[in-house]
XYZ file of C-alpha atoms in Angstrom:
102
model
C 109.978 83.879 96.343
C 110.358 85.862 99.414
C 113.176 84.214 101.001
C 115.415 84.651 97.721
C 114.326 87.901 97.029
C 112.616 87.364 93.776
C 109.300 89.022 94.783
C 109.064 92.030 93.178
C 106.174 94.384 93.884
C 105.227 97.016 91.207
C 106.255 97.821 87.888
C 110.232 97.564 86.442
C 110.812 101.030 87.286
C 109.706 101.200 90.675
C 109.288 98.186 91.822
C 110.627 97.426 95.690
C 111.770 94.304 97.046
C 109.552 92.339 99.392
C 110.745 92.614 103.427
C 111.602 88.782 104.197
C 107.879 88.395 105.978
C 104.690 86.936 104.732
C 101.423 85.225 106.046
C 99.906 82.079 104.506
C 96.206 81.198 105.053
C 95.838 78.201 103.016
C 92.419 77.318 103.851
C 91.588 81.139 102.475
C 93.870 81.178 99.602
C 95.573 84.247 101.095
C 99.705 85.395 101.183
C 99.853 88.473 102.753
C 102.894 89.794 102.410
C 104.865 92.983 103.706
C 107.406 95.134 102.206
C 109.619 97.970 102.530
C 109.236 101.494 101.001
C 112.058 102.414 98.956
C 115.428 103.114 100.304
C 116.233 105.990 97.358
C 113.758 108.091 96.449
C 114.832 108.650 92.451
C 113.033 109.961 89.266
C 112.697 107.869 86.240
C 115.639 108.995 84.404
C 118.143 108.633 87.407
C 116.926 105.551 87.369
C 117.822 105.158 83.970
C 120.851 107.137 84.305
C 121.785 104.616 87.390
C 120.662 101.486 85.030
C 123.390 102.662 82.296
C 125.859 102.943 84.282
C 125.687 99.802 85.659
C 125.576 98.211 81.881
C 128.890 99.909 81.593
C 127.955 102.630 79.279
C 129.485 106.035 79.005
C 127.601 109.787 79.345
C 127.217 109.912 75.941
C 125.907 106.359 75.132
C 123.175 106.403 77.959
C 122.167 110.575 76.776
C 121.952 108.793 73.182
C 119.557 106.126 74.910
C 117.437 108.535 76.522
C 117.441 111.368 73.834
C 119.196 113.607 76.262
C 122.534 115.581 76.092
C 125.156 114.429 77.792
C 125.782 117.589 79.853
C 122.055 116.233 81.754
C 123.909 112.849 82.210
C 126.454 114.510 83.598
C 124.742 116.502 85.997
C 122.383 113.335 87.043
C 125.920 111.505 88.312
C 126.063 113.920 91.304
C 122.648 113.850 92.379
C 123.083 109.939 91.970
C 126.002 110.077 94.994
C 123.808 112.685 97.050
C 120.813 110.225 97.473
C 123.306 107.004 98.172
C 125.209 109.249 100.122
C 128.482 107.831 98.022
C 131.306 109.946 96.975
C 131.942 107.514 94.030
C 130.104 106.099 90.669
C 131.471 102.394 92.133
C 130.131 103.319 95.545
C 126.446 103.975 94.175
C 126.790 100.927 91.527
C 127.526 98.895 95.009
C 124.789 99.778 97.103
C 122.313 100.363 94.154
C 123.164 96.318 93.976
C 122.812 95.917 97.302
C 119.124 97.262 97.642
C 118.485 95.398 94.055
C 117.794 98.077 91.784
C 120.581 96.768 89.533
């Protein structure tokens, strides 16, 4: 699970992916495994700002979602680019993939 990335550790909204290192003891039915802090720091509802824009929704769909006008949505895209350091939505949606929060 570590080698392909499915080891997730914590809950869906901040969970991290697992560093590609572990330690089996068999005889003491142990794994011990490492992982990395969080690349991007974000609150829940970039998160789930980040998370609708990846499902292709628009401002107002995703403000809908969260019970939120779209004027926060709005202002949530540019704090989005600050913390990936990416000028564009595509560039976040890319690395946001790349670190597997998408």
């Amino acid at each position: 699970a570590i080698n392909t990335g499915a080891l997730r550790i914590g809950d869906r909204y901040f969970a991290t992916l697992a560093q590609q290192s572990a330690c089996a003891i068999p005889e003491q039915d142990t794994v011990v495994v490492t992982y990395a802090s969080p690349a991007f720091e974000l609150t829940l509802r970039l998160y789930q700002t980040l998370w609708g824009l990846a499902d292709g929704k628009t401002a107002d769909e995703i403000a809908s979602e969260l019970n939120i006008k779209p004027r926060t949505v709005y202002l949530h895209i540019p704090r989005l680019k600050e913390r990936f350091g990416a000028v564009t939505i595509a560039e976040v949606l890319a690395l946001a993939d790349e670190y597997g929060l998408i």
